[in-house]
Amino acid sequence: MTSAPSRIARLAALLPDVTPLRSSADFRLLWVQGLVTYFGSFMALIALPLQIKELTGSPLAVGAMGAVELVPLIVFGLYGGALADAVDRRKVILGTEAGLGVLALVLLVNAALPDPLLWPLYLVAGGVSALSGLQRPALDSLMARIVPHDQLTAAAALNSLRWQFGAITGPAVAGLVVAYAGHATAYTVTVLTFASSVLLCLRLSPAPPARDNAKPSLRGIVEGAKYAWSRPVLLGTYAVDMAAMFFAFPNAIFPFLADDLNADWSLGLMYAADSVGSLVLGLTSGWTSRVRRHGLFVVFGAAAWGLAIAAAGWFSNVWLVLVCLAVAGAGDMLSGLGRSTIWNQTIPEELRGRLAGIEVLSYSTGPQLGQVRAGAMAGWTGTRSAIWSGGVACVASVALLTAALPKLLTYDSETDEDATRRRAQRAAEADPAKA
């Protein structure tokens, strides 16, 4: 019979590993900063498409937001990666965070007009995409520097928990705020959270480039792309995530799904459901720090996402739909943990920013294109068929990509050549005398 202490020890092993929060002051600052800003960002993320829906009543108009965001994300994401390798990453994070706060203020001013305009909503969506493209490579590439090599999976899980908190509370609160207090109030909360975030970013340690890299250039971006292309494991992480998001990211048409199910009250829950699933996995993620085969996370997580999205589009009971969306979120988090760990374990520091720019494209352009696909297909075949067919296409594409790039499945952090080299690099940075 298992003793009580043994059961408690096993349960404790499932809890998130908080070692990175104890070992890195900069990680603690970024974690709290993200907790604050994600809440405000998700308030705006829900209020913005709802406002477009109210002004136009068109699923295509809501889905078009993804098209507006796509080009700035690609251009500034790639440039932001090169920038992160050439300048102090702290300055990039601070400047872009302030810029995002200004754009939130534009939304607030527009919402306060007697007759809010439509075009500023698209303008701000494009601007947010550009600034996010500049910022994310600096943020993502900083993780591998401020967190010890053996704590990277734990750090990814903690970052995901932080994100899920914003993704759950932001949409849930935003739905109530917009319904009872209006869009202007939701945007006011967003402005305040960005102001707080800037103050926290001011306390970060400087993060100059690892070596005297050249100024950001097309040549530098191409150098990073060539490195990624030469690594099948990295290619697999990018391709699987892009395919999963392109085919099975129906968030833009959730307002129409709620209408179709005669459950307008469920809209906020739909936006939050996948984050609930991710949160559950995150709260029991202690075991992930002891896993070495992170490619399995990527593949099985993406396949689970697709299957669950297909089921969400098929069921007509709103509660079953919400459960499916939660299961999808757990799969997405598992895949995300695998991707983040592989990236941080294998990419050299001098290329980290540029590869982070490519990563931004892999996990951001997919959802943007997915919004366009979902909106267009919903207008053509109907909301629910657009969702379930996308989930089926996601599973099929993940299977094909895994067959084409088998090294992703066999990745092992203890034996992979790039992971071993990066581990030695981190050890040398920590103790130059032993280099």
XYZ file of C-alpha atoms in Angstrom:
435
model
C 0.000 0.000 0.000
C 1.424 3.397 -0.988
C 2.209 5.633 1.962
C 0.809 9.138 2.245
C 4.261 10.780 2.015
C 4.939 8.885 -1.210
C 1.664 10.020 -2.744
C 2.378 13.597 -1.708
C 5.864 13.389 -3.224
C 4.443 12.134 -6.526
C 1.866 14.906 -6.603
C 4.524 17.484 -5.761
C 6.608 16.245 -8.699
C 3.780 17.277 -11.029
C 3.760 20.882 -9.830
C 5.523 23.486 -11.993
C 9.267 23.752 -11.469
C 9.809 27.300 -10.150
C 13.614 27.095 -10.064
C 14.071 29.748 -12.807
C 12.132 32.268 -10.690
C 14.557 31.679 -7.829
C 17.762 31.632 -9.862
C 17.287 34.661 -12.165
C 16.239 38.158 -11.112
C 15.727 39.225 -14.736
C 13.505 36.222 -15.372
C 11.395 37.190 -12.355
C 11.031 40.742 -13.690
C 10.066 39.571 -17.170
C 7.653 37.031 -15.738
C 5.808 39.664 -13.693
C 5.938 42.157 -16.581
C 4.404 39.592 -18.900
C 1.732 38.722 -16.345
C 0.632 42.363 -16.291
C 0.846 43.136 -19.995
C -0.776 39.891 -21.178
C -3.878 40.668 -19.147
C -4.236 44.050 -20.824
C -3.312 42.722 -24.250
C -5.992 40.061 -24.124
C -8.547 42.662 -23.070
C -7.809 44.520 -26.321
C -7.498 41.296 -28.320
C -11.120 40.447 -27.531
C -12.505 43.987 -27.636
C -11.000 44.724 -31.068
C -12.677 41.953 -33.136
C -15.906 42.486 -31.199
C -15.841 46.141 -32.166
C -15.208 45.261 -35.829
C -18.121 42.802 -35.669
C -20.392 45.460 -34.210
C -19.396 47.992 -36.874
C -19.624 45.633 -39.878
C -21.509 42.430 -38.972
C -19.187 40.570 -41.366
C -17.094 37.455 -40.584
C -14.822 38.370 -43.507
C -14.207 41.828 -42.054
C -13.188 40.259 -38.738
C -10.978 37.689 -40.470
C -9.392 40.446 -42.576
C -7.696 41.682 -39.407
C -5.323 38.753 -39.827
C -4.431 39.882 -43.372
C -3.717 43.415 -42.126
C -1.400 42.052 -39.441
C 0.456 39.592 -41.661
C 2.848 41.752 -43.699
C 4.047 43.923 -40.766
C 4.600 40.775 -38.736
C 6.746 39.176 -41.439
C 8.810 42.289 -42.209
C 9.337 43.501 -38.652
C 9.656 40.001 -37.212
C 12.639 39.250 -39.457
C 14.159 42.693 -38.905
C 13.540 42.412 -35.174
C 15.513 39.175 -35.110
C 18.524 40.831 -36.732
C 18.114 43.832 -34.417
C 18.130 41.611 -31.329
C 21.546 40.218 -32.340
C 23.017 43.691 -32.907
C 21.797 45.960 -30.086
C 20.899 45.863 -26.404
C 17.790 43.673 -26.181
C 16.562 45.561 -23.122
C 16.258 48.745 -25.178
C 14.265 46.933 -27.868
C 11.852 45.495 -25.295
C 11.412 48.823 -23.533
C 10.848 50.860 -26.704
C 8.354 48.483 -28.250
C 6.420 48.100 -25.010
C 6.025 51.885 -24.842
C 4.894 51.925 -28.486
C 2.250 49.280 -27.813
C 0.929 51.445 -24.988
C 0.571 54.386 -27.388
C -1.419 52.225 -29.829
C -3.724 51.153 -27.012
C -4.298 54.842 -26.321
C -5.340 55.315 -29.974
C -7.956 52.573 -29.533
C -9.211 54.306 -26.408
C -9.552 57.689 -28.145
C -11.356 56.117 -31.122
C -13.750 54.190 -28.870
C -14.605 57.415 -27.022
C -15.834 59.070 -30.248
C -19.612 59.397 -30.688
C -19.257 57.299 -33.867
C -16.076 55.139 -33.683
C -14.247 54.742 -36.980
C -13.388 51.404 -38.547
C -10.091 52.219 -40.248
C -8.177 53.051 -36.999
C -8.920 49.526 -35.783
C -7.125 48.018 -38.755
C -4.349 50.618 -38.494
C -3.730 49.741 -34.855
C -3.900 46.013 -35.629
C -1.123 46.469 -38.191
C 0.915 48.633 -35.814
C 0.616 46.141 -32.963
C 1.739 43.410 -35.337
C 4.799 45.447 -36.381
C 5.849 46.286 -32.814
C 5.239 42.727 -31.635
C 7.386 41.506 -34.522
C 10.197 43.785 -33.355
C 9.822 42.842 -29.694
C 9.343 39.091 -29.655
C 12.798 38.113 -30.981
C 14.443 40.255 -28.286
C 12.251 38.740 -25.575
C 12.570 35.165 -26.780
C 16.317 35.317 -27.393
C 16.860 36.784 -23.926
C 15.486 33.659 -22.231
C 18.417 31.476 -23.254
C 20.809 34.041 -21.759
C 19.170 34.730 -18.381
C 18.012 31.161 -17.593
C 20.443 28.252 -16.979
C 20.519 25.633 -19.749
C 19.018 22.854 -17.645
C 16.095 25.085 -16.563
C 14.873 26.066 -20.046
C 11.907 23.685 -20.134
C 10.836 24.834 -16.665
C 11.142 28.466 -17.782
C 9.031 27.754 -20.864
C 6.347 26.164 -18.677
C 6.337 29.149 -16.306
C 6.112 31.570 -19.223
C 3.208 29.583 -20.590
C 1.428 29.708 -17.229
C 1.855 33.470 -17.213
C 0.451 33.703 -20.724
C -2.470 31.433 -19.886
C -3.415 33.566 -16.917
C -3.782 36.543 -19.236
C -5.512 34.440 -21.881
C -8.102 33.213 -19.373
C -8.757 36.301 -17.284
C -8.360 38.807 -20.149
C -11.064 37.389 -22.462
C -13.388 36.525 -19.569
C -13.157 40.005 -18.080
C -13.149 41.676 -21.513
C -16.448 40.064 -22.460
C -18.078 41.429 -19.304
C -16.400 44.837 -19.549
C -17.400 45.347 -23.200
C -20.947 44.164 -22.528
C -21.533 46.332 -19.465
C -19.023 49.207 -19.654
C -18.125 49.494 -23.336
C -14.997 49.202 -25.460
C -13.452 52.390 -24.070
C -13.229 50.896 -20.589
C -11.534 47.753 -21.917
C -8.977 49.858 -23.781
C -8.374 51.980 -20.668
C -7.346 48.856 -18.763
C -4.984 47.984 -21.625
C -3.316 51.414 -21.496
C -2.778 51.143 -17.735
C -1.230 47.672 -17.978
C 1.271 48.835 -20.604
C 2.247 51.803 -18.440
C 2.969 49.408 -15.571
C 4.895 47.114 -17.888
C 7.204 49.917 -19.037
C 8.087 50.701 -15.421
C 9.022 47.057 -14.835
C 11.106 46.877 -18.032
C 13.167 49.858 -16.832
C 14.539 47.612 -14.054
C 15.896 44.929 -16.416
C 19.653 44.447 -16.653
C 21.320 45.611 -19.896
C 21.528 42.846 -22.506
C 24.149 43.863 -25.096
C 24.911 41.568 -28.049
C 27.042 38.509 -27.275
C 29.711 39.643 -29.708
C 30.401 42.577 -32.022
C 27.758 41.680 -34.587
C 27.241 43.792 -37.683
C 24.271 46.148 -37.993
C 20.931 44.550 -38.902
C 20.951 43.696 -42.599
C 19.373 41.469 -45.194
C 22.615 39.499 -45.311
C 22.394 38.779 -41.589
C 18.774 37.677 -41.919
C 19.730 35.339 -44.779
C 22.539 33.900 -42.645
C 20.033 33.012 -39.943
C 17.617 31.517 -42.486
C 20.395 29.343 -43.951
C 21.215 28.007 -40.501
C 17.567 27.153 -39.851
C 17.218 25.497 -43.261
C 20.238 23.296 -42.542
C 18.696 21.951 -39.307
C 15.845 19.445 -39.941
C 14.799 19.512 -36.282
C 14.306 23.290 -36.359
C 12.508 23.089 -39.694
C 10.171 20.524 -38.207
C 9.249 22.758 -35.261
C 8.492 25.695 -37.569
C 6.563 23.728 -40.182
C 4.409 21.719 -37.759
C 3.347 24.809 -35.826
C 2.595 26.878 -38.935
C 0.491 24.093 -40.435
C -1.426 23.529 -37.194
C -2.256 27.209 -36.790
C -3.092 27.825 -40.442
C -5.614 25.007 -40.626
C -6.968 25.004 -37.079
C -7.021 28.512 -35.617
C -10.714 29.545 -35.760
C -10.678 32.223 -33.035
C -11.708 35.009 -35.426
C -15.061 33.330 -36.074
C -15.908 32.484 -32.454
C -18.499 35.311 -32.338
C -20.311 33.587 -35.210
C -19.914 30.136 -33.637
C -21.571 31.459 -30.477
C -24.440 32.779 -32.614
C -24.712 29.452 -34.466
C -24.981 27.551 -31.177
C -27.517 30.058 -29.785
C -25.134 30.747 -26.913
C -23.999 34.361 -27.120
C -23.133 34.161 -23.422
C -20.401 31.617 -24.191
C -18.195 33.870 -26.346
C -15.798 34.869 -23.576
C -15.596 31.230 -22.463
C -14.742 30.142 -26.013
C -11.819 32.539 -26.145
C -10.658 31.390 -22.707
C -11.292 27.629 -23.007
C -8.076 26.639 -24.779
C -6.137 28.598 -22.179
C -7.877 26.666 -19.409
C -6.584 23.435 -20.955
C -3.115 24.908 -21.266
C -3.256 26.084 -17.675
C -4.152 22.612 -16.415
C -1.194 21.146 -18.275
C 1.027 23.952 -17.030
C 0.032 23.400 -13.417
C 1.020 19.733 -13.766
C 4.135 20.356 -15.873
C 6.780 19.337 -13.350
C 7.366 16.072 -15.234
C 8.289 17.928 -18.443
C 11.599 19.077 -16.921
C 12.716 15.440 -16.830
C 11.913 14.661 -20.488
C 14.628 14.654 -23.181
C 12.554 13.816 -26.299
C 11.036 17.233 -26.878
C 10.266 16.541 -30.542
C 7.557 14.155 -29.366
C 5.952 17.073 -27.529
C 5.829 19.081 -30.760
C 4.239 16.356 -32.887
C 1.758 14.829 -30.450
C 0.733 18.212 -29.077
C -0.025 19.599 -32.563
C -1.964 16.458 -33.529
C -4.028 16.659 -30.324
C -4.772 20.321 -31.104
C -6.083 19.429 -34.564
C -8.234 16.535 -33.353
C -9.794 18.624 -30.612
C -10.536 21.551 -32.952
C -12.183 19.147 -35.410
C -14.382 17.829 -32.601
C -15.237 21.377 -31.502
C -16.532 22.134 -34.989
C -18.507 18.907 -35.138
C -20.409 19.057 -31.822
C -23.530 21.179 -31.477
C -23.609 21.186 -27.678
C -21.832 24.307 -26.450
C -20.429 22.612 -23.331
C -18.850 19.844 -25.411
C -17.410 22.516 -27.677
C -15.838 24.252 -24.684
C -14.353 20.964 -23.432
C -12.864 20.310 -26.881
C -11.332 23.775 -26.977
C -9.787 23.142 -23.550
C -8.274 19.848 -24.763
C -6.935 21.697 -27.813
C -5.249 24.204 -25.519
C -3.483 21.445 -23.595
C -2.175 20.011 -26.860
C -0.995 23.422 -28.002
C 0.891 24.020 -24.777
C 2.601 20.632 -24.988
C 3.716 21.413 -28.532
C 4.837 24.891 -27.476
C 6.965 23.528 -24.618
C 8.724 21.236 -27.064
C 9.364 24.005 -29.591
C 10.647 26.509 -27.055
C 12.960 23.986 -25.406
C 14.450 22.799 -28.703
C 15.039 26.362 -29.864
C 16.747 27.455 -26.656
C 18.761 24.257 -26.313
C 20.209 24.168 -29.822
C 20.605 27.655 -31.337
C 23.966 29.452 -30.850
C 23.825 32.743 -28.943
C 25.215 34.782 -31.864
C 22.281 33.661 -34.048
C 19.647 33.586 -31.339
C 17.970 36.863 -32.262
C 17.721 36.119 -35.973
C 16.393 32.641 -35.346
C 13.936 34.100 -32.839
C 12.714 36.317 -35.693
C 12.056 33.211 -37.754
C 10.325 31.664 -34.750
C 8.035 34.692 -34.556
C 6.999 33.987 -38.138
C 6.448 30.297 -37.451
C 4.116 30.753 -34.491
C 2.531 34.074 -35.483
C 1.929 34.064 -39.223
C 0.106 30.739 -38.912
C -2.633 32.216 -36.685
C -2.884 35.358 -38.825
C -3.341 33.318 -41.990
C -5.589 30.967 -40.048
C -7.918 33.852 -39.214
C -8.182 34.733 -42.888
C -8.766 31.089 -43.848
C -11.392 30.584 -41.145
C -13.233 33.817 -41.968
C -13.258 33.179 -45.718
C -14.306 29.543 -45.389
C -16.992 30.368 -42.828
C -18.502 32.810 -45.303
C -18.395 30.133 -47.998
C -19.346 26.861 -46.252
C -20.598 27.923 -42.820
C -18.950 28.467 -39.432
C -18.923 24.941 -38.033
C -17.737 23.245 -41.232
C -14.899 25.780 -41.456
C -13.786 24.705 -37.974
C -14.024 20.907 -38.194
C -12.512 20.659 -41.686
C -9.582 22.787 -40.534
C -8.931 20.436 -37.621
C -8.883 17.409 -39.949
C -6.481 19.196 -42.317
C -4.244 20.032 -39.330
C -3.886 16.375 -38.305
C -3.161 15.305 -41.885
C -0.517 17.992 -42.367
C 1.233 17.138 -39.075
C 1.419 13.485 -40.138
C 2.894 14.383 -43.532
C 5.469 16.788 -42.085
C 6.566 14.267 -39.455
C 7.124 11.680 -42.165
C 9.120 14.198 -44.219
C 11.268 15.371 -41.248
C 11.779 12.258 -39.068
C 14.659 13.794 -37.064
C 12.123 15.857 -35.170
C 10.686 12.713 -33.572
C 14.110 11.333 -32.655
C 15.454 14.555 -31.087
C 17.150 13.876 -27.724
C 18.573 16.770 -25.713
C 21.360 14.576 -24.306
C 22.682 13.311 -27.633
C 21.746 15.966 -30.205
C 24.913 17.579 -31.574
C 23.576 21.149 -31.518
C 22.173 20.787 -27.997
C 25.502 19.437 -26.749
C 27.379 22.317 -28.383
C 25.010 24.903 -26.922
C 25.315 23.349 -23.447
C 29.098 23.691 -23.655
C 28.717 27.304 -24.825
C 26.560 28.165 -21.816
C 29.045 26.481 -19.483
C 31.869 28.538 -20.983
C 29.853 31.754 -20.575
C 29.189 30.921 -16.924
C 32.858 30.085 -16.182
C 35.259 31.514 -18.826
C 38.226 29.970 -16.964
C 36.981 26.513 -17.968
C 36.331 27.442 -21.622
